[in-house]
PDB file of C-alpha atoms in Angstrom:
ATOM      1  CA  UNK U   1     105.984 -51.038 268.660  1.00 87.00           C
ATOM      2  CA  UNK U   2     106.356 -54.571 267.371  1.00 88.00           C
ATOM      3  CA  UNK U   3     107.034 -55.545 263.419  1.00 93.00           C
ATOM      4  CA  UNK U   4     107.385 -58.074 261.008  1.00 96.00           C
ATOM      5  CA  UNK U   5     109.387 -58.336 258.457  1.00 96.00           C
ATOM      6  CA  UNK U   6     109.629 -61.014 255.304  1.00 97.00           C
ATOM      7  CA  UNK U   7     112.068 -61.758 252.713  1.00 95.00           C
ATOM      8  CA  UNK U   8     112.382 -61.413 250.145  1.00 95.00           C
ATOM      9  CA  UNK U   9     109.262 -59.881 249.045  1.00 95.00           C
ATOM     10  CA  UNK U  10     109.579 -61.692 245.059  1.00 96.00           C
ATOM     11  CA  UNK U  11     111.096 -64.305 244.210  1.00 97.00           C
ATOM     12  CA  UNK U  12     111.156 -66.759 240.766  1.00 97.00           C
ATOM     13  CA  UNK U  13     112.291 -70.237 241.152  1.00 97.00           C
ATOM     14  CA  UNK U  14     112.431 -73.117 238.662  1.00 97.00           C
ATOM     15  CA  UNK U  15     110.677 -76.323 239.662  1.00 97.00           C
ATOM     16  CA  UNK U  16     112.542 -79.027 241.638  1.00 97.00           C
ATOM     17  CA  UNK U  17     114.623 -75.851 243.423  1.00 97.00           C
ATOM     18  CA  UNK U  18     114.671 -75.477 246.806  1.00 97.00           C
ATOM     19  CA  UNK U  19     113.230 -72.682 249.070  1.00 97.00           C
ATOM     20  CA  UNK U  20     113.849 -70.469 252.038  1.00 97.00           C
ATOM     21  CA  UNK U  21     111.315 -67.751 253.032  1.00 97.00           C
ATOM     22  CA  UNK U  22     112.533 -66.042 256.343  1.00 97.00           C
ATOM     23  CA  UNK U  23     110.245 -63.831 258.874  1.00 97.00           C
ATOM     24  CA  UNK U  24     111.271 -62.165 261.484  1.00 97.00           C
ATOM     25  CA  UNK U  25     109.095 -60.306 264.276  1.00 97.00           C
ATOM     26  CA  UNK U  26     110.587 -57.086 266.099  1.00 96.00           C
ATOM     27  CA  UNK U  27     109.346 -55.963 269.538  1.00 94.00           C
ATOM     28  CA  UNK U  28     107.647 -58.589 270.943  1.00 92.00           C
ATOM     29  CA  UNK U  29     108.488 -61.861 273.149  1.00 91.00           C
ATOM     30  CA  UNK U  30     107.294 -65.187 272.850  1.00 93.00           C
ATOM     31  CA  UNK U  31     104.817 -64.292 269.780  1.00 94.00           C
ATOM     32  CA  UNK U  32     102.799 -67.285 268.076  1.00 94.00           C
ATOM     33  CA  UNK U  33     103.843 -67.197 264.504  1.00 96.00           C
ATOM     34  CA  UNK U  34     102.555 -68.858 261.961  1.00 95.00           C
ATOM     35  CA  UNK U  35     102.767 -69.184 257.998  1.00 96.00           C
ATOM     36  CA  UNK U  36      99.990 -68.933 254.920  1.00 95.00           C
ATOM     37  CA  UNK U  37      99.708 -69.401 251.686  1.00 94.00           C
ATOM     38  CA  UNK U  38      97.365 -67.633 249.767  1.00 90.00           C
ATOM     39  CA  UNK U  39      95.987 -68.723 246.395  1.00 82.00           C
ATOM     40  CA  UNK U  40      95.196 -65.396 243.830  1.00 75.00           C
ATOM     41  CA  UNK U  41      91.759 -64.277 244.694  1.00 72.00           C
ATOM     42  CA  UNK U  42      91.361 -66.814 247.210  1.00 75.00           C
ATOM     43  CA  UNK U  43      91.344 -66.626 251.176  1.00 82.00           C
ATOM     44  CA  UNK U  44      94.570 -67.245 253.744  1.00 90.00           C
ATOM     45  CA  UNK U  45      95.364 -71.228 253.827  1.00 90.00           C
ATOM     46  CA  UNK U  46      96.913 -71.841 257.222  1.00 92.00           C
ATOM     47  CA  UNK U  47     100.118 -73.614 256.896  1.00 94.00           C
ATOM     48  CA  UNK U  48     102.364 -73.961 259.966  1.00 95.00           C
ATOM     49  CA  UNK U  49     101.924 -72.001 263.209  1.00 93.00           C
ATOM     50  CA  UNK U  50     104.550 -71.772 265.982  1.00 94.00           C
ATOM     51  CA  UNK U  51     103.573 -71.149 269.717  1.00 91.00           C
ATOM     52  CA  UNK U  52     107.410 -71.815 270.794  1.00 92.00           C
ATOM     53  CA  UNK U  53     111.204 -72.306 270.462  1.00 93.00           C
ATOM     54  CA  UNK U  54     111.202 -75.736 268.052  1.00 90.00           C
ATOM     55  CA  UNK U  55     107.517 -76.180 268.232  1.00 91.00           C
ATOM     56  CA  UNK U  56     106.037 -76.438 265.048  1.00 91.00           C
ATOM     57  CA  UNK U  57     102.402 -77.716 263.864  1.00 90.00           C
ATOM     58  CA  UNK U  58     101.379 -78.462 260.289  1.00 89.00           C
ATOM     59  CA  UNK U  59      98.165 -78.113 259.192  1.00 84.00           C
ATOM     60  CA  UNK U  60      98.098 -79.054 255.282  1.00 80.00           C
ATOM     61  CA  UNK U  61     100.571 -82.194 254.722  1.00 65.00           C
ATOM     62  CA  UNK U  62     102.331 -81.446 251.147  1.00 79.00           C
ATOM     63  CA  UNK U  63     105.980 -80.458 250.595  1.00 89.00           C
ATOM     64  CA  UNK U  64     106.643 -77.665 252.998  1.00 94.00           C
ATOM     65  CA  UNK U  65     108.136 -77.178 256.315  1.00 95.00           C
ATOM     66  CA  UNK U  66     108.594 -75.008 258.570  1.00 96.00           C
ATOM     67  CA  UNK U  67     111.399 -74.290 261.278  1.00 96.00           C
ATOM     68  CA  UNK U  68     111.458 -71.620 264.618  1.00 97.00           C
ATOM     69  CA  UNK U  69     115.520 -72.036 265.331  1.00 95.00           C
ATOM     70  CA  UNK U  70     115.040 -68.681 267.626  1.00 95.00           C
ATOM     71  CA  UNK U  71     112.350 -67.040 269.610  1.00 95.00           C
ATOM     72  CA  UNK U  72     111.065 -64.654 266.552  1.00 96.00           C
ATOM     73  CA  UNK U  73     112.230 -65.945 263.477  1.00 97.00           C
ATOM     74  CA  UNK U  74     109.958 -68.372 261.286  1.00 97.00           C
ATOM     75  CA  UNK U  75     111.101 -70.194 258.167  1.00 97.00           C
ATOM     76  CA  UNK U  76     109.303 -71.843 256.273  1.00 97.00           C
ATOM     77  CA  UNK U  77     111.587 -74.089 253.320  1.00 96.00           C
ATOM     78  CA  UNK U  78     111.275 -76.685 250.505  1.00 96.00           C
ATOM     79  CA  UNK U  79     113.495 -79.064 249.792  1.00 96.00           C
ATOM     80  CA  UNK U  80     112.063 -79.451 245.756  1.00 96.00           C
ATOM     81  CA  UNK U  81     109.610 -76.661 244.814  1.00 96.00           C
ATOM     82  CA  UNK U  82     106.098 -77.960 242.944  1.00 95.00           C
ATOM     83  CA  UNK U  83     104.169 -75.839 240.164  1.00 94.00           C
ATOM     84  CA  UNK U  84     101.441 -76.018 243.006  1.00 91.00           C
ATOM     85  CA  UNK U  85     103.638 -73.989 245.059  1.00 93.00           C
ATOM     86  CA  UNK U  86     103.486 -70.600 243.378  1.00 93.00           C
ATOM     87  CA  UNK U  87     101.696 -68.007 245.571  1.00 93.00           C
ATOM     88  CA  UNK U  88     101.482 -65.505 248.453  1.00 95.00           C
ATOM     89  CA  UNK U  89     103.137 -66.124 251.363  1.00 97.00           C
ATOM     90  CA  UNK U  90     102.657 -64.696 254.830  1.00 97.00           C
ATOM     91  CA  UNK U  91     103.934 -64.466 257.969  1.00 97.00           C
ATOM     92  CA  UNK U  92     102.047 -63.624 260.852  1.00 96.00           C
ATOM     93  CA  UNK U  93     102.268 -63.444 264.419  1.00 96.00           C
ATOM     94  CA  UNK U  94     100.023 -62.942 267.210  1.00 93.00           C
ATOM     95  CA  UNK U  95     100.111 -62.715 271.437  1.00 89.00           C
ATOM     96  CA  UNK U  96     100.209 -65.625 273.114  1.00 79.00           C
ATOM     97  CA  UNK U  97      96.347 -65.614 273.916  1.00 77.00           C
ATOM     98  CA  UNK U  98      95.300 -63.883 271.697  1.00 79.00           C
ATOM     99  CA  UNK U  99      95.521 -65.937 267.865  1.00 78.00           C
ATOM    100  CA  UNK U 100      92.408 -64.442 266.978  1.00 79.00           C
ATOM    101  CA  UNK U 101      93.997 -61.065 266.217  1.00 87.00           C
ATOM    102  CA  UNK U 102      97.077 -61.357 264.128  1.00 92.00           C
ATOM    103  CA  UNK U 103      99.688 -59.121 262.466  1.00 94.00           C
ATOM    104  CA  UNK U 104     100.751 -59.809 259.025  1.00 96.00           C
ATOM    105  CA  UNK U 105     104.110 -59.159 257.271  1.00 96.00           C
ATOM    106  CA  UNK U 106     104.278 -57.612 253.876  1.00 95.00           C
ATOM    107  CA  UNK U 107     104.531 -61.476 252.293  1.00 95.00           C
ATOM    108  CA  UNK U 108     106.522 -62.864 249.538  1.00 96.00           C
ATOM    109  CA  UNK U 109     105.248 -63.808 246.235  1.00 95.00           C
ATOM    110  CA  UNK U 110     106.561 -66.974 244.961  1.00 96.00           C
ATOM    111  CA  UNK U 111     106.448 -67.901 241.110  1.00 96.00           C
ATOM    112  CA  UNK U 112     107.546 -71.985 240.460  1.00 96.00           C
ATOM    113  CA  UNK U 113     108.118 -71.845 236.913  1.00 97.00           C
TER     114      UNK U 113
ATOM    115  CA  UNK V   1      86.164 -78.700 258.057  1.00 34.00           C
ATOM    116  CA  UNK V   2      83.751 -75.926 258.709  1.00 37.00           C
ATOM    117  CA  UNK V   3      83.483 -73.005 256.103  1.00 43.00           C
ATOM    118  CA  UNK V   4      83.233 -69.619 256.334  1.00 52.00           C
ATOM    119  CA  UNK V   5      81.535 -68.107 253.180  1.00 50.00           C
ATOM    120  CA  UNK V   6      81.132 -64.285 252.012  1.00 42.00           C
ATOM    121  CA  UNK V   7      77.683 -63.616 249.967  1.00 44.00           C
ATOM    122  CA  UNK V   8      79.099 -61.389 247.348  1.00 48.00           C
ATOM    123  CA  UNK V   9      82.551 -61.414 245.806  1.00 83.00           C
ATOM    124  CA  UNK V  10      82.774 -57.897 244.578  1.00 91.00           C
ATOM    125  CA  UNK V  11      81.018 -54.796 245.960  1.00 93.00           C
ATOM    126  CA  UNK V  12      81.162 -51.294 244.242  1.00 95.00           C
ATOM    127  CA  UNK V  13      80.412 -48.207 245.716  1.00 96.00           C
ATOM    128  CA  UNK V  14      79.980 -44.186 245.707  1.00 97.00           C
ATOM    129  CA  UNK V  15      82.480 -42.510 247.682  1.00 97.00           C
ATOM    130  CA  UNK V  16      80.756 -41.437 250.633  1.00 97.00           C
ATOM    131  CA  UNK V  17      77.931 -43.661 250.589  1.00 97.00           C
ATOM    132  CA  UNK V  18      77.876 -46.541 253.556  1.00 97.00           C
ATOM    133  CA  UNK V  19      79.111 -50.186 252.516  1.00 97.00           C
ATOM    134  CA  UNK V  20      78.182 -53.214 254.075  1.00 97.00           C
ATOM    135  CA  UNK V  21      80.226 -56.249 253.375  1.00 96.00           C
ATOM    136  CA  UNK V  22      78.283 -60.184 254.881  1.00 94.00           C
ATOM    137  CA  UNK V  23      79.442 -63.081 256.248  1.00 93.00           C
ATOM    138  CA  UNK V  24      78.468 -65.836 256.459  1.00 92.00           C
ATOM    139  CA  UNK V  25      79.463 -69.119 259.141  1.00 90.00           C
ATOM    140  CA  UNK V  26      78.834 -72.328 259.845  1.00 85.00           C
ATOM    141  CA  UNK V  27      81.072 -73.124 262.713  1.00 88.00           C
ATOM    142  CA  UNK V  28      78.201 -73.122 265.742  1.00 88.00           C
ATOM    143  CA  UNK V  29      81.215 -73.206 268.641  1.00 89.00           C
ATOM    144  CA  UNK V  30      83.009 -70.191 267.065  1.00 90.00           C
ATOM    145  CA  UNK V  31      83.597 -67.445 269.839  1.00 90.00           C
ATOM    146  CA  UNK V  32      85.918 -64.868 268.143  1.00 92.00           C
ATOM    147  CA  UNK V  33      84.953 -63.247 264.999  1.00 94.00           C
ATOM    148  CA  UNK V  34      87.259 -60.772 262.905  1.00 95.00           C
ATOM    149  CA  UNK V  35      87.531 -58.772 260.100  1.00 96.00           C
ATOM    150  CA  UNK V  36      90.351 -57.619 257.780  1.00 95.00           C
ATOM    151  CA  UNK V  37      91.131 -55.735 255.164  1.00 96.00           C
ATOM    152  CA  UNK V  38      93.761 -56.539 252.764  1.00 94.00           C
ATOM    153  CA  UNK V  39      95.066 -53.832 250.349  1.00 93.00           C
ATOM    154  CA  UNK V  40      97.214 -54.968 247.016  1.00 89.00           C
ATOM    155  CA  UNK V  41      99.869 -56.478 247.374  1.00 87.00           C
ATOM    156  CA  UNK V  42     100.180 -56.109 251.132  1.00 91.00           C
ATOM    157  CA  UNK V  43      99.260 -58.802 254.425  1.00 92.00           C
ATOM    158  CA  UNK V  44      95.926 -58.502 255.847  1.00 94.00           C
ATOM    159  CA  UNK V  45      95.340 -55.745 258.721  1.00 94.00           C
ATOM    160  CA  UNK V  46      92.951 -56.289 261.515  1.00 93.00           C
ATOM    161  CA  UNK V  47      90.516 -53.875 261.465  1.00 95.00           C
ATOM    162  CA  UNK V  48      87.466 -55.341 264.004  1.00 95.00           C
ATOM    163  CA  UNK V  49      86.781 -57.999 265.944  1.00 94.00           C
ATOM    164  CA  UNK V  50      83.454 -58.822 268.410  1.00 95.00           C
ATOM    165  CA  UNK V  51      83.089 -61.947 270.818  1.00 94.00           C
ATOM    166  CA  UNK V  52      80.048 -64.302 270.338  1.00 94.00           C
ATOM    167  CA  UNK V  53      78.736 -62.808 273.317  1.00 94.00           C
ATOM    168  CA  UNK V  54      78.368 -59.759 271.885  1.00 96.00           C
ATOM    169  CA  UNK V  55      75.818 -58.450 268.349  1.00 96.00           C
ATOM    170  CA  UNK V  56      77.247 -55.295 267.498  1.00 97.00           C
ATOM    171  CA  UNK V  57      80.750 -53.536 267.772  1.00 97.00           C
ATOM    172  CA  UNK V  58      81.598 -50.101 266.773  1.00 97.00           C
ATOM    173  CA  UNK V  59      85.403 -48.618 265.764  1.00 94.00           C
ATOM    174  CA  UNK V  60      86.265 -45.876 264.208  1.00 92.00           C
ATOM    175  CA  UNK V  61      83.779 -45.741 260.863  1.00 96.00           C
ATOM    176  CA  UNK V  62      83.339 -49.405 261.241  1.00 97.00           C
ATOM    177  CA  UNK V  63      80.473 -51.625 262.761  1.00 98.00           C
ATOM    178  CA  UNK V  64      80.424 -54.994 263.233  1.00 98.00           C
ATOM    179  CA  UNK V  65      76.980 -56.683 263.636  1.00 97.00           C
ATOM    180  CA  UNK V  66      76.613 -60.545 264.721  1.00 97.00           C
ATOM    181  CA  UNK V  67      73.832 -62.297 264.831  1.00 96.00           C
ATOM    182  CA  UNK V  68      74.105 -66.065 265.602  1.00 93.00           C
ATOM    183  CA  UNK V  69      70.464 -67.254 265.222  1.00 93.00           C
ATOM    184  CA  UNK V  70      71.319 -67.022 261.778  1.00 94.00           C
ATOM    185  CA  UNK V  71      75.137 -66.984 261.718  1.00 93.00           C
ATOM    186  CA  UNK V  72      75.575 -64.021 260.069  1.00 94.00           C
ATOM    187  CA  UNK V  73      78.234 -61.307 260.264  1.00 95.00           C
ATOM    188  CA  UNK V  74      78.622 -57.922 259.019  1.00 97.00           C
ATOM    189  CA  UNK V  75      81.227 -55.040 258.228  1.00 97.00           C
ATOM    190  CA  UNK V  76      79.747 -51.479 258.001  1.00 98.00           C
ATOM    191  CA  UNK V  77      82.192 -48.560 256.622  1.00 98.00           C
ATOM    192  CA  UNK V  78      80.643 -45.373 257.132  1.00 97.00           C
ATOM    193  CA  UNK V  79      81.425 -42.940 254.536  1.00 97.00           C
ATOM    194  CA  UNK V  80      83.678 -44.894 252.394  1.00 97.00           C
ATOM    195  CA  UNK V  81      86.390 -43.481 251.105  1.00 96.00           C
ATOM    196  CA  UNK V  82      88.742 -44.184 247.771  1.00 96.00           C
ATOM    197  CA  UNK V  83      91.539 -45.497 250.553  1.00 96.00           C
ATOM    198  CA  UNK V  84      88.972 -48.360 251.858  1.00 97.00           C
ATOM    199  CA  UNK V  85      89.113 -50.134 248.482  1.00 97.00           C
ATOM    200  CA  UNK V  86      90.474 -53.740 249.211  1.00 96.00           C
ATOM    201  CA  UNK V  87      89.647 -57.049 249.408  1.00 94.00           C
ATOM    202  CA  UNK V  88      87.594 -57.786 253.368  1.00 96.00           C
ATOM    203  CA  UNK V  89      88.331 -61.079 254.666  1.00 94.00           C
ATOM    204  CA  UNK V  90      85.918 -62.380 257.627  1.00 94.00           C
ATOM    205  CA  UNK V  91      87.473 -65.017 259.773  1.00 93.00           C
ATOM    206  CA  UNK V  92      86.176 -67.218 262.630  1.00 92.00           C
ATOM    207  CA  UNK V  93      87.942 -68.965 265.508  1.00 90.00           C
ATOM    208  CA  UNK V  94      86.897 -71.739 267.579  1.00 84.00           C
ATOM    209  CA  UNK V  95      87.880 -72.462 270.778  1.00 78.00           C
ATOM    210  CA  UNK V  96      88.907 -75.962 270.118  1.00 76.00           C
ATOM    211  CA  UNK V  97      91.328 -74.645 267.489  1.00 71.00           C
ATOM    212  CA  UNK V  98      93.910 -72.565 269.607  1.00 72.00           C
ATOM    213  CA  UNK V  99      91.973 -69.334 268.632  1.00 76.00           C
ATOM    214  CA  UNK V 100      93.512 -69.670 265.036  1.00 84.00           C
ATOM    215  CA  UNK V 101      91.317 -68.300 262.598  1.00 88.00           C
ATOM    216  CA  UNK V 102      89.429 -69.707 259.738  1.00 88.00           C
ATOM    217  CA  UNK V 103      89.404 -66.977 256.964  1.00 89.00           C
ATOM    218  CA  UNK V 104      86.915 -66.833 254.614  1.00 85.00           C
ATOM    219  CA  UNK V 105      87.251 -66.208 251.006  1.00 82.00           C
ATOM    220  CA  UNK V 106      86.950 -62.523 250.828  1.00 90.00           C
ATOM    221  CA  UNK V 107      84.739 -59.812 249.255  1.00 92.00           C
ATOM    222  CA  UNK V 108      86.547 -56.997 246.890  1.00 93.00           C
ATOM    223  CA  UNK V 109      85.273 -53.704 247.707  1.00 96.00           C
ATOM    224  CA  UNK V 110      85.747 -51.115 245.022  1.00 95.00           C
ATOM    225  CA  UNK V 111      85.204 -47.093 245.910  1.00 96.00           C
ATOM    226  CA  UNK V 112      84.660 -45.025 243.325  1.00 95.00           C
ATOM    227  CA  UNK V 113      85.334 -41.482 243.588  1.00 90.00           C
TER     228      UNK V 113
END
């Protein structure tokens, strides 16, 4: 059976810090993966997504980015973290065809302070 | 872009009574339509989804209903139960758009026992 896994799952970081978030997908080969950020009480915002190997997209332009050194691991990093930041973040990854139906991680909440 | 909009923020319900959670969309060439259900604290988890060629979908104490003339969508729980309580995210995907979804903003539903 396939899995993700994030890390870490909290984490506190003064602004102008920089950030790693790592996600890694068990079980699978060749998944699209992809990164959101969600807002409290608010829907998924679609960040990055990854159909390959060095192949990344960005959907919102802002201080992120995102990196795929190896088939199933997704990072997404900061060089200087923003207030606007803080939030939910989540991995996901889905089949090949298939984006429509995608499997979350456990995501990692983020507090900029 | 295109939105995709939930009626009612918050629903509350009986345990054991039937909940319907709506949708609505405004994305005409969507094709794939999906529904999740996010618990606290924890990534979204597919539950349902149904193709534009279809109007309804059944799964296990779940219906999906889809009617395009008005671009509506619809979760049905039968016989909800305390462990259904989370937030329901609908989310579209077009075509166009690698299949990625568009998640709306979600509705809360709260089971009381």
């Amino acid at each position: 059976s396939q899995t993700i896994h994030q890390w870490p799952a909290t984490l506190v970081q003064p602004v102008g810090s920089p950030l790693s978030l790592e996600c890694t997908v068990e079980g699978t080969s060749n998944p699209n993966l992809y990164w959101y950020r969600q807002a409290a009480g608010r829907g998924l915002q679609l960040l990055f997504y990854s159909v390959g190997i060095g192949q990344i997209s960005s959907e919102v332009p802002q201080n992120l980015s995102a990196s795929r050194p190896q088939d199933r691991q997704f990072i997404l990093s900061s060089k200087k973290l923003l207030l606007s930041d803080s939030g939910f973040y989540l991995c996901a990854w889905s089949r090949m065809f298939t984006g429509y139906e995608q499997y979350f991680g456990p995501g990692t909440r983020l507090t900029v302070t | 872009g295109e939105s995709v909009g939930l009626h009612l923020p918050t629903l509350s319900v009986q345990e054991g009574d039937n909940s319907i959670i709506n949708c609505a969309y405004s994305n005409s060439a969507s094709d794939y339509f999906i529904w999740y259900k996010q618990e606290s604290g924890k990534g979204p988890q597919f539950i349902i989804d149904i193709r534009s060629n279809m109007d309804k979908r059944q799964g296990q104490r779940v219906t999906v209903l889809l009617n395009k003339t008005v671009k509506h969508l619809s979760l049905q729980i039968a016989a909800t139960q305390p462990g259904d309580s989370a937030v329901y995210f609908c989310a579209e995907t077009d075509p166009r758009g690698s299949y990625i979804p568009t998640f709306g903003r979600g509705t809360s539903l709260i089971v009381h026992p």
